[in-house]
Tab-separated table of C-alpha atoms in Angstrom:
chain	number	residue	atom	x	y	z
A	1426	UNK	CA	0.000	0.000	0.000
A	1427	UNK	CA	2.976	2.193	0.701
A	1428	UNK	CA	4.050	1.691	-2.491
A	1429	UNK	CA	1.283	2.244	-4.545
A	1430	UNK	CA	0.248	5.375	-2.717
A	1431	UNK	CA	4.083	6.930	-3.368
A	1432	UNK	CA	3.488	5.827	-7.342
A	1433	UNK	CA	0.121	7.448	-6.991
A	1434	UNK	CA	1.592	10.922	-5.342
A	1435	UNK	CA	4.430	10.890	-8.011
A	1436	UNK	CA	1.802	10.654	-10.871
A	1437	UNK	CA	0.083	13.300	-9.901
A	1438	UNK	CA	3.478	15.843	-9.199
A	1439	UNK	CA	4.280	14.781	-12.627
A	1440	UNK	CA	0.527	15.681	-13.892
A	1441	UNK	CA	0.851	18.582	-11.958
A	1442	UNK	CA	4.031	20.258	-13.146
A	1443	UNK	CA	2.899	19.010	-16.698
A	1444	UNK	CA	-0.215	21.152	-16.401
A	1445	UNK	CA	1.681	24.282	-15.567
A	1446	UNK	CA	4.849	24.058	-17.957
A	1447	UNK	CA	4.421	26.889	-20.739
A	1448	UNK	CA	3.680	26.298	-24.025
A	1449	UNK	CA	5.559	27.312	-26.899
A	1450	UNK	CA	3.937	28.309	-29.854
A	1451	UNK	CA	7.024	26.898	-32.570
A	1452	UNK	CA	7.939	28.185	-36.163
A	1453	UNK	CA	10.156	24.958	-37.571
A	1454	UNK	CA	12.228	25.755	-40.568
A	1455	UNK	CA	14.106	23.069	-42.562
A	1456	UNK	CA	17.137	23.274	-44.831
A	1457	UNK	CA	15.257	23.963	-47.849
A	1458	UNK	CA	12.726	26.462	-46.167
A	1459	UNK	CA	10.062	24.995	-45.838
A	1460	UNK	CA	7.852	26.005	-42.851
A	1461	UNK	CA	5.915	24.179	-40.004
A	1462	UNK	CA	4.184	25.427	-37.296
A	1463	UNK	CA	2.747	23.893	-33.821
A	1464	UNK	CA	2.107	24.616	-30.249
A	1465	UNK	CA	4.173	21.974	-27.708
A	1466	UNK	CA	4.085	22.454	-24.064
A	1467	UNK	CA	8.538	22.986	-22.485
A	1468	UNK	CA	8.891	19.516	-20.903
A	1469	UNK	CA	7.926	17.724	-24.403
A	1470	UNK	CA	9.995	20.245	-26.505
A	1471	UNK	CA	13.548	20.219	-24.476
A	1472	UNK	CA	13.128	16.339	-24.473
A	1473	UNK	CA	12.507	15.565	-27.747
A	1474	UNK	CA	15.674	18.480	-28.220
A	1475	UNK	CA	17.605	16.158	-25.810
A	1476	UNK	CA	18.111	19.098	-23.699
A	1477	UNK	CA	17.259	20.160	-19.958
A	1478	UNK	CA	14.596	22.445	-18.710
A	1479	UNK	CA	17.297	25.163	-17.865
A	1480	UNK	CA	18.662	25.423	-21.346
A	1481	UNK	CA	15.072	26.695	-23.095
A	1482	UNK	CA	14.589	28.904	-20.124
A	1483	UNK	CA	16.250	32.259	-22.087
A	1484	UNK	CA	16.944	34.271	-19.090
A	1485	UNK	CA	19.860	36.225	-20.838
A	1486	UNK	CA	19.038	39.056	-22.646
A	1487	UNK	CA	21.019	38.229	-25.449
A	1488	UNK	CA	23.218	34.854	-25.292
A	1489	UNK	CA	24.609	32.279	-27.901
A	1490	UNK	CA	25.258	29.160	-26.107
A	1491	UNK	CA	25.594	24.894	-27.559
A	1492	UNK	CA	23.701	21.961	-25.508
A	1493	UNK	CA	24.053	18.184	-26.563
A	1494	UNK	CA	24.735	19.411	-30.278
A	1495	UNK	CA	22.338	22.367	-29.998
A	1496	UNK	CA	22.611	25.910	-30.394
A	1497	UNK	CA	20.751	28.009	-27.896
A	1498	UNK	CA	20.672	31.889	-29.186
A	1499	UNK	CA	18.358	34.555	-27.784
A	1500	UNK	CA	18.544	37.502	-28.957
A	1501	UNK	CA	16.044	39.873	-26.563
A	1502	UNK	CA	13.092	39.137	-27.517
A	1503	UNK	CA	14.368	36.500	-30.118
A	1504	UNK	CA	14.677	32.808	-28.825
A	1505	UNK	CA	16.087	30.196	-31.607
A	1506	UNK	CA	16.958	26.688	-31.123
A	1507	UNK	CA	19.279	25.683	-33.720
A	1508	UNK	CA	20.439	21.914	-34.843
A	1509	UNK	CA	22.357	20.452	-37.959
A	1510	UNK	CA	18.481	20.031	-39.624
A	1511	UNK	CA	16.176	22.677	-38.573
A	1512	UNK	CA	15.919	26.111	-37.040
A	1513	UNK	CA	13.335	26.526	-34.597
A	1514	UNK	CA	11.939	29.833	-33.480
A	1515	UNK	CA	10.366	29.716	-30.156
A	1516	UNK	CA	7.482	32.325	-29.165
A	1517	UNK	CA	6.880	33.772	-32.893
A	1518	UNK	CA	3.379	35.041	-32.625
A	1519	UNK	CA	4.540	37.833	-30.185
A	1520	UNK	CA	7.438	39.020	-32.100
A	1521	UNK	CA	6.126	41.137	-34.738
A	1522	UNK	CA	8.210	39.922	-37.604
A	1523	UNK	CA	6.188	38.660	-40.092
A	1524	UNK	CA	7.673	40.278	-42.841
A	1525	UNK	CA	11.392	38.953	-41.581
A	1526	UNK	CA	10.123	35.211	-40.691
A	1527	UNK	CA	7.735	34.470	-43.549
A	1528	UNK	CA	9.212	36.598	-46.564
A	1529	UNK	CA	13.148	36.749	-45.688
A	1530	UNK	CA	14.267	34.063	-43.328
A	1531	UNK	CA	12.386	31.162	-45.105
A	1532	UNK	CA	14.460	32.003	-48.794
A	1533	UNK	CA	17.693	32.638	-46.592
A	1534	UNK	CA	17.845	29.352	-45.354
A	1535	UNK	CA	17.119	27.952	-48.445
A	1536	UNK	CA	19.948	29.834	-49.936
A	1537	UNK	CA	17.811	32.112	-52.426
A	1538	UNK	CA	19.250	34.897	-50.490
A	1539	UNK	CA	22.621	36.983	-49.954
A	1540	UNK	CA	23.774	35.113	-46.964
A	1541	UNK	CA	28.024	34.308	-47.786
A	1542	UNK	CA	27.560	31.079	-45.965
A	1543	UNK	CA	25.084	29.255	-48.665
A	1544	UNK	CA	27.392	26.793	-49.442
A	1545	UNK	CA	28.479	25.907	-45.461
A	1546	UNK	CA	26.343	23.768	-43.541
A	1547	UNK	CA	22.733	24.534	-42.092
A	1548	UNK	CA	23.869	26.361	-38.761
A	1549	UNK	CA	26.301	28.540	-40.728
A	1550	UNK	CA	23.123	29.993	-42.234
A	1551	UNK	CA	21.166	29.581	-39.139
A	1552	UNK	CA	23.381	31.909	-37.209
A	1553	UNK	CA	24.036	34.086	-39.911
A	1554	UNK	CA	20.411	34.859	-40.651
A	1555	UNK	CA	19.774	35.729	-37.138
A	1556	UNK	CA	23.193	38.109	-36.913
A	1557	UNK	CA	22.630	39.747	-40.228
A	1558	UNK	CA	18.488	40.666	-38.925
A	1559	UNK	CA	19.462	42.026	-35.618
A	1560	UNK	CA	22.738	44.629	-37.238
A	1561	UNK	CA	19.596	45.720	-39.265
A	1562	UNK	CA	17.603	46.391	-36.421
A	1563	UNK	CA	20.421	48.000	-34.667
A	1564	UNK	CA	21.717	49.984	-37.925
A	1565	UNK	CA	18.033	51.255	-38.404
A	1566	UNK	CA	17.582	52.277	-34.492
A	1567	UNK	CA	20.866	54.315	-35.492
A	1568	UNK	CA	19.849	55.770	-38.961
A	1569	UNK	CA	16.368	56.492	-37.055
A	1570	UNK	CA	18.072	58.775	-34.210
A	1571	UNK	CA	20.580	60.356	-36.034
A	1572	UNK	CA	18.591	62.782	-38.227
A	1573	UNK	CA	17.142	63.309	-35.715
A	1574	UNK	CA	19.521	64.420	-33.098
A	1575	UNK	CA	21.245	66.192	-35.963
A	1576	UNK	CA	18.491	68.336	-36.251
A	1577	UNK	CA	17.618	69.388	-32.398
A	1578	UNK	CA	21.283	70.167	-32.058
A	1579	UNK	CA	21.378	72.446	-35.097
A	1580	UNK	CA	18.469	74.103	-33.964
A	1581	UNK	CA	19.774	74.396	-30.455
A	1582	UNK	CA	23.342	75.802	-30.716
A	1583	UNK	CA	22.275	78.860	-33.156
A	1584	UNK	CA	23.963	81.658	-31.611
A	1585	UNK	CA	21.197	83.986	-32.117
A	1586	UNK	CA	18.754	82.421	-29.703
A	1587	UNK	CA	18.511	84.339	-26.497
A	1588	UNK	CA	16.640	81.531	-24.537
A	1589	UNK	CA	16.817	77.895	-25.319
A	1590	UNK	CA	13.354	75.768	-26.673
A	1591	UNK	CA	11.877	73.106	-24.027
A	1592	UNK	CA	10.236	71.020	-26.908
A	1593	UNK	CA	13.663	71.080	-28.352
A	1594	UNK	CA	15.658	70.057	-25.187
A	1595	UNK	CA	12.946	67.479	-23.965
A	1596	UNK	CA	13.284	65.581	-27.564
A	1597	UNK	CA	16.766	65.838	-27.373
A	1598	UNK	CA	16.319	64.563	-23.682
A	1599	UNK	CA	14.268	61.845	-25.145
A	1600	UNK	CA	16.653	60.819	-28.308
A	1601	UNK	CA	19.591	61.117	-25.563
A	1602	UNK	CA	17.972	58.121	-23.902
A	1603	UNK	CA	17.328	56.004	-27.015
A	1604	UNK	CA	20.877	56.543	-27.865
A	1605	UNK	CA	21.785	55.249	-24.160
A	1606	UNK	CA	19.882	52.616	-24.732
A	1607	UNK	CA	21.229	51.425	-28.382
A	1608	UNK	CA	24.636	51.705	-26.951
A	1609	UNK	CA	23.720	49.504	-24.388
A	1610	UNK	CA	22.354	47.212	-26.684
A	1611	UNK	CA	25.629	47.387	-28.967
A	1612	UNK	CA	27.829	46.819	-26.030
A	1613	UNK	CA	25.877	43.422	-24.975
A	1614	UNK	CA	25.851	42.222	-28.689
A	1615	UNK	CA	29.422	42.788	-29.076
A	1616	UNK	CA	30.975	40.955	-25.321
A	1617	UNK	CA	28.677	37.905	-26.426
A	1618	UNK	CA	30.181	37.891	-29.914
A	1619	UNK	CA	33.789	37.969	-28.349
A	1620	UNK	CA	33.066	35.742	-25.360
A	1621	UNK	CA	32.901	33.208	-28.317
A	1622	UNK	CA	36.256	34.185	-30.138
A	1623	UNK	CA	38.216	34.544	-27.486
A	1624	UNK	CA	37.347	30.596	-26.448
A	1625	UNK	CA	38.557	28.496	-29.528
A	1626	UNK	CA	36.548	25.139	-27.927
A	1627	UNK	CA	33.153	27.906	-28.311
A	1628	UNK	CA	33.587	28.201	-32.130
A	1629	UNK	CA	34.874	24.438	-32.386
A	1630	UNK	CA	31.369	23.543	-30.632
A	1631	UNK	CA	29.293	26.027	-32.563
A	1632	UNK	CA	30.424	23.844	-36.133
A	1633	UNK	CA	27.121	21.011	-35.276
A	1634	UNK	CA	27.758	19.825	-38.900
A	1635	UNK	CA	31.716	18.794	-38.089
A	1636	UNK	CA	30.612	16.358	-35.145
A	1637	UNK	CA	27.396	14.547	-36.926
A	1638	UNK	CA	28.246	14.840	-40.548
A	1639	UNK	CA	31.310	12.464	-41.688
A	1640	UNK	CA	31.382	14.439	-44.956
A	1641	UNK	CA	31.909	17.399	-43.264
A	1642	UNK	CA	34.483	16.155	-41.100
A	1643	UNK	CA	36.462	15.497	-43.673
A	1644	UNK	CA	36.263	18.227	-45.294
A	1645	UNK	CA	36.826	20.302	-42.262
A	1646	UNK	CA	39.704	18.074	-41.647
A	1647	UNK	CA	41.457	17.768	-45.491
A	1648	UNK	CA	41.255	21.363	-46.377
A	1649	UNK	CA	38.226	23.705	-45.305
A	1650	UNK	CA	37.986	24.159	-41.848
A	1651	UNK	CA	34.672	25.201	-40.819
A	1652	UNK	CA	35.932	26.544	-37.351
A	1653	UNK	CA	37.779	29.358	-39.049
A	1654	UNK	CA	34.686	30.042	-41.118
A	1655	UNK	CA	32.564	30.236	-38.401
A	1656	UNK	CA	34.883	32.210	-36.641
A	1657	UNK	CA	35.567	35.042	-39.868
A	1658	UNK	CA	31.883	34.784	-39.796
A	1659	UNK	CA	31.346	35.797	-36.092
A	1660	UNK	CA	34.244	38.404	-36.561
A	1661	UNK	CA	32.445	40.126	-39.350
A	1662	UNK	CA	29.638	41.196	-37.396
A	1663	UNK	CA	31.345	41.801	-34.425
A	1664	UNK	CA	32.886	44.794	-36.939
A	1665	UNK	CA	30.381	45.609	-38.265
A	1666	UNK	CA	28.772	46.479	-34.449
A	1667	UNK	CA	32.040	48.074	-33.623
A	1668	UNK	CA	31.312	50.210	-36.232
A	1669	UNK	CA	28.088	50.999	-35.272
A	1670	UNK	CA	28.964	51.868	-31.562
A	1671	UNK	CA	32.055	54.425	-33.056
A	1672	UNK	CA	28.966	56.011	-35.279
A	1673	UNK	CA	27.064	56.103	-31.878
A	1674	UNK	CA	30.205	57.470	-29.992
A	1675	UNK	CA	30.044	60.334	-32.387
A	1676	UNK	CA	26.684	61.174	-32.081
A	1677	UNK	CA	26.822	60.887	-28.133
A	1678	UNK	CA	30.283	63.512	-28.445
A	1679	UNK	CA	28.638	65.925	-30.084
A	1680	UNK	CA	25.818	65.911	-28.076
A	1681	UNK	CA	27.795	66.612	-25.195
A	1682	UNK	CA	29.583	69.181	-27.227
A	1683	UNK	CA	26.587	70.746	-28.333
A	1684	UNK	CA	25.087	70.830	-24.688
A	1685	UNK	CA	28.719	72.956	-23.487
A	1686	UNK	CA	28.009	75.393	-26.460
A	1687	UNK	CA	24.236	75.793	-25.074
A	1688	UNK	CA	25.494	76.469	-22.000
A	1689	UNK	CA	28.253	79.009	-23.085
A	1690	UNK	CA	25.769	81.052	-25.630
A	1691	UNK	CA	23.167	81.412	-22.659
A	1692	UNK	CA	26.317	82.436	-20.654
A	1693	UNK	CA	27.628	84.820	-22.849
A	1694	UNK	CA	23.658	86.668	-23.426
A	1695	UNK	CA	23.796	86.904	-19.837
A	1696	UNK	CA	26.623	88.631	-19.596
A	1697	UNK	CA	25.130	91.519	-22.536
A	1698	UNK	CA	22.317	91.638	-20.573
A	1699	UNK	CA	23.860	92.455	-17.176
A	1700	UNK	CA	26.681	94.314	-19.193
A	1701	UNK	CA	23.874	96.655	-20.460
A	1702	UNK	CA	21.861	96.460	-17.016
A	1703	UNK	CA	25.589	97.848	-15.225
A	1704	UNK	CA	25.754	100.619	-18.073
A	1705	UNK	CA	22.175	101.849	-17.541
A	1706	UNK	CA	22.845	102.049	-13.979
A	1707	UNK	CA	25.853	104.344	-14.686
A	1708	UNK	CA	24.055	106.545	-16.559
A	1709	UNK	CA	21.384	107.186	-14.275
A	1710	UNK	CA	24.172	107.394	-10.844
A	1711	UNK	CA	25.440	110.338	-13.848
A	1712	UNK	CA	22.624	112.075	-14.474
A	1713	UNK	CA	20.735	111.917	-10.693
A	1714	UNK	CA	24.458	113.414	-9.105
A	1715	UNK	CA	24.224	116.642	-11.643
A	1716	UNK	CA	20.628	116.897	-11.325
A	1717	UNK	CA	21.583	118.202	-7.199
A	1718	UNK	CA	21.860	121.299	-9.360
A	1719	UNK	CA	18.259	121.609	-10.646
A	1720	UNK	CA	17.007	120.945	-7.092
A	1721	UNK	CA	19.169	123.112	-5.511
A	1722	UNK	CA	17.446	125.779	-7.967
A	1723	UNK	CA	14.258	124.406	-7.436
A	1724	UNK	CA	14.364	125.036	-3.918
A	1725	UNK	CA	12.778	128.599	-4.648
A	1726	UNK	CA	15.185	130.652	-2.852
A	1727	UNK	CA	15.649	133.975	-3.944
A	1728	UNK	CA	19.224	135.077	-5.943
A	1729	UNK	CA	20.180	137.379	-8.736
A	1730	UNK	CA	21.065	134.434	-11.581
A	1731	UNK	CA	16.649	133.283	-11.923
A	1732	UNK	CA	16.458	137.023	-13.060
A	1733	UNK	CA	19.023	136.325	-15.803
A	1734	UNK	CA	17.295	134.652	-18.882
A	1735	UNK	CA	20.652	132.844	-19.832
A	1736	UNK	CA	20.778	130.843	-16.411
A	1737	UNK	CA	18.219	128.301	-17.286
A	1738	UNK	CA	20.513	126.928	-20.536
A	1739	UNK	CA	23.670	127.160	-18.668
A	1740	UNK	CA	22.615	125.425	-15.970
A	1741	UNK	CA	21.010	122.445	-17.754
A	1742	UNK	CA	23.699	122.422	-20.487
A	1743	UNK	CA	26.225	122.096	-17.300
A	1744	UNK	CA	24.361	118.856	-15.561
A	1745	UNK	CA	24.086	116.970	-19.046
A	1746	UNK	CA	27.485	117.939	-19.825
A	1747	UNK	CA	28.849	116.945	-16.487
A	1748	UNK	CA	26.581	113.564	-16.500
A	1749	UNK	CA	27.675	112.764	-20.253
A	1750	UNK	CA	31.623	113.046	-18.878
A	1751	UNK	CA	30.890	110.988	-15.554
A	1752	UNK	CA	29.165	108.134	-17.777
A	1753	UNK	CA	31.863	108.436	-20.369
A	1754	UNK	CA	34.780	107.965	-17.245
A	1755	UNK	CA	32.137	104.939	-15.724
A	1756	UNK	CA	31.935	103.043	-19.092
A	1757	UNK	CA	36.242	103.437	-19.984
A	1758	UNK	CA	37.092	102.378	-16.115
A	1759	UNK	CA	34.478	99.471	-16.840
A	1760	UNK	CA	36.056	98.439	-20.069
A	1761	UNK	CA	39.833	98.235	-18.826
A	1762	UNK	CA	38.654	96.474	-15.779
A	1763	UNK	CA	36.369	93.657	-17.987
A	1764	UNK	CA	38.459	93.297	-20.983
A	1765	UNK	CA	40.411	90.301	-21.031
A	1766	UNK	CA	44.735	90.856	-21.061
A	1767	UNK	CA	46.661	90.175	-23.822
A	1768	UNK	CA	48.319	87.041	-24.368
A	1769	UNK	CA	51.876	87.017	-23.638
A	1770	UNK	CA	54.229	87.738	-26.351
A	1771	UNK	CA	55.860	84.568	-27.799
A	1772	UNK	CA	59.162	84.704	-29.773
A	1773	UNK	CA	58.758	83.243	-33.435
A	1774	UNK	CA	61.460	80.800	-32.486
A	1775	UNK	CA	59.179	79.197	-30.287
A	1776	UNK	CA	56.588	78.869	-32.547
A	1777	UNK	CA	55.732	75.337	-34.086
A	1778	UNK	CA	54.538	75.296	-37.458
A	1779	UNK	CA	51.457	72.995	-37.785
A	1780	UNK	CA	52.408	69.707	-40.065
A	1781	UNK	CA	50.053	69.265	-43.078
A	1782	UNK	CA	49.527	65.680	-42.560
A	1783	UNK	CA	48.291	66.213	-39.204
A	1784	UNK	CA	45.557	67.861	-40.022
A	1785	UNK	CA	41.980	66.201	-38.879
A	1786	UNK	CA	39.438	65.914	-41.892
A	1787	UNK	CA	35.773	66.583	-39.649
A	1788	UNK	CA	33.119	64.271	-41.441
A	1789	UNK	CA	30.233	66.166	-39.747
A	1790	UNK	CA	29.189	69.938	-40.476
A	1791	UNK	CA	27.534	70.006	-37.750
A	1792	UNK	CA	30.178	69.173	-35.373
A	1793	UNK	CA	32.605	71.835	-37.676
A	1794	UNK	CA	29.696	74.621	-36.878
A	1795	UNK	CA	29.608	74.009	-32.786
A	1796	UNK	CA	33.349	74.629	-32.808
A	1797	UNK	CA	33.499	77.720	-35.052
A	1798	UNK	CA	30.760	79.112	-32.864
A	1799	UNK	CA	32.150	78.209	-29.441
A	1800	UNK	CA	35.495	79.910	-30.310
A	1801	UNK	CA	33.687	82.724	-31.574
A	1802	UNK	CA	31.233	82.795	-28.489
A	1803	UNK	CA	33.853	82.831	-26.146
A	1804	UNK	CA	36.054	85.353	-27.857
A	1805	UNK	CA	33.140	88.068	-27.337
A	1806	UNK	CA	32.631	86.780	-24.178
């Protein structure tokens, strides 16, 4: 009896876990293309797989990993179970790439398309498939932003502006973020791509074909090795992301660039402003300490000069005069103290000549423009 009732209590675990293991809605794509899809619950799929339940539980963001013969890659929201016969992609009703899984992928495999690795085995088009749609995606998050970022900062740094645009900052603010993020993403995409190189037993166990295949063993062992082709293959797009993150590098530079000159040109209208604000106040300190004159006049005490009809002009020619002089002394003893010195004299001796070859060739107009105007911004500052 104790028996049965521990066979009984194990059945109905088992039932139990089996009702609450996910299902997997499953795209299945064969060497020549051709599509199948299904719905099979996690326990059924890793076993048939010959894999365990960690290994199709995807909790990387983006990973490329081999089990028993099988290549594991997620990339985000993209889980793909790879073997030497099919691809399987895991979860494709929630992606949202129709157009990339039923018009693209399908011919790639089948070699129709402009993959380099059509005449490798399977996986080598497998894997290059899946690189070659996410340095898309990333390449079009890039082309996306950088118009667009291009065109807040050249809106922003114009010299002219006396106060700065909210809208414009907050979509800069907002672009600024997406950029963070894609740099992110480029970052993550390019330490899993070299986690593999730098690990020659990686790449050896990424090449399913070489282990199951005796054709391909030989030829991997006579003359072609696959290992270097799947690593030249892996090294390609890790360039190609390099690349991408130098492109992003710019475009984060020159926003911080652009941001300085922001700062500097709302600075430098500042300083007009209270410039101005000082040489007002001047004026009026000149013309309220000659005007003691009219009110000592006005204080209607009796003298000989009110009788003369001349004494009105000469008086009030005297306080303008002697305001207009005051001002003039203010604003010259303002100048020499507010001007910046001279730079110190250097002999021509001294002086290095600049070599042509050194020169730096800026790609960008945009960056060339914030320069010029920061050097001209802080010379009138």
């Amino acid at each position: 009896s104790g028996k049965f009732y521990q066979h009984a209590t194990t059945e109905a675990s088992q039932a139990t876990l089996a009702s609450v293991s996910p299902v997997f809605a499953v795209m299945k794509l064969d060497k020549e293309g051709n599509a199948t899809y299904f719905e099979k619950k996690k326990t059924e799929l890793y076993q048939e797989l010959g894999l365990q339940a960690r290994d199709l539980r995807f909790q990387h963001v983006m990973s490329i990993a081999t089990r028993n013969n099988r290549i594991i890659m997620r990339m985000e929201f993209l889980k793909a179970v790879i073997t030497p016969e099919f691809l399987l992609i895991l979860d494709y009703r929630n992606l949202n790439l129709e157009h990339w899984l039923f018009n693209e992928l399908a011919s790639q495999l089948a070699g129709e398309g402009q993959l380099v690795t059509y005449s490798l085995p399977f996986e080598f088009r497998a894997i290059e498939a899946i690189l070659q749609y996410w340095i898309s995606k990333l390449q079009g998050r890039l082309n996306t932003l950088q118009p667009q970022i291009l065109e807040t900062l050249e809106a922003l740094v114009d010299p002219k502006l006396l106060s700065v645009d909210r809208s414009k900052l907050h979509i800069l603010l907002q672009n600024g973020k997406s950029l963070s993020e894609l740099e992110t993403d480029l970052k993550v995409f390019k330490e899993t791509i070299l986690e593999i190189l730098d690990e020659e037993e990686l790449i050896e166990e990424l090449c399913l074909s070489k282990w199951t295949d005796p054709q391909v063993f030989e030829e991997s062992t006579s003359g072609i090795d696959h290992a270097e082709e799947m690593e030249l293959l892996l090294e390609n797009y890790y360039r190609q992301a390099e690349d991408l993150a130098n492109e992003a590098r710019e475009l984060r530079v020159l926003i911080d660039d652009s941001e300085s000159i922001i700062f500097i040109n709302l600075d430098s209208h500042r300083n007009v402003m209270m410039r101005l604000n000082l040489q007002l106040t001047m004026g009026t300190f000149s013309l309220s300490l000659f005007g003691l004159i009219g009110v000592a006049f006005g204080m209607n005490l009796e003298s000989s000069l009110e009788e003369d009809p001349r004494i009105f002009w000469l008086v009030t020619g005297i306080m303008f005069l002697g305001s207009g002089l005051i001002w003039r002394r203010l604003l010259s003893f303002l100048g020499r103290h507010l001007e910046p010195p001279l730079p110190p004299h250097v002999p021509a001796v001294l002086k290095k000549s600049q070599p042509a070859g050194g020169r730096v060739e800026i790609k960008n107009n945009l960056k060339a423009e914030t320069f010029r105007l920061s050097r001209s911004t802080l010379t009138n500052q």
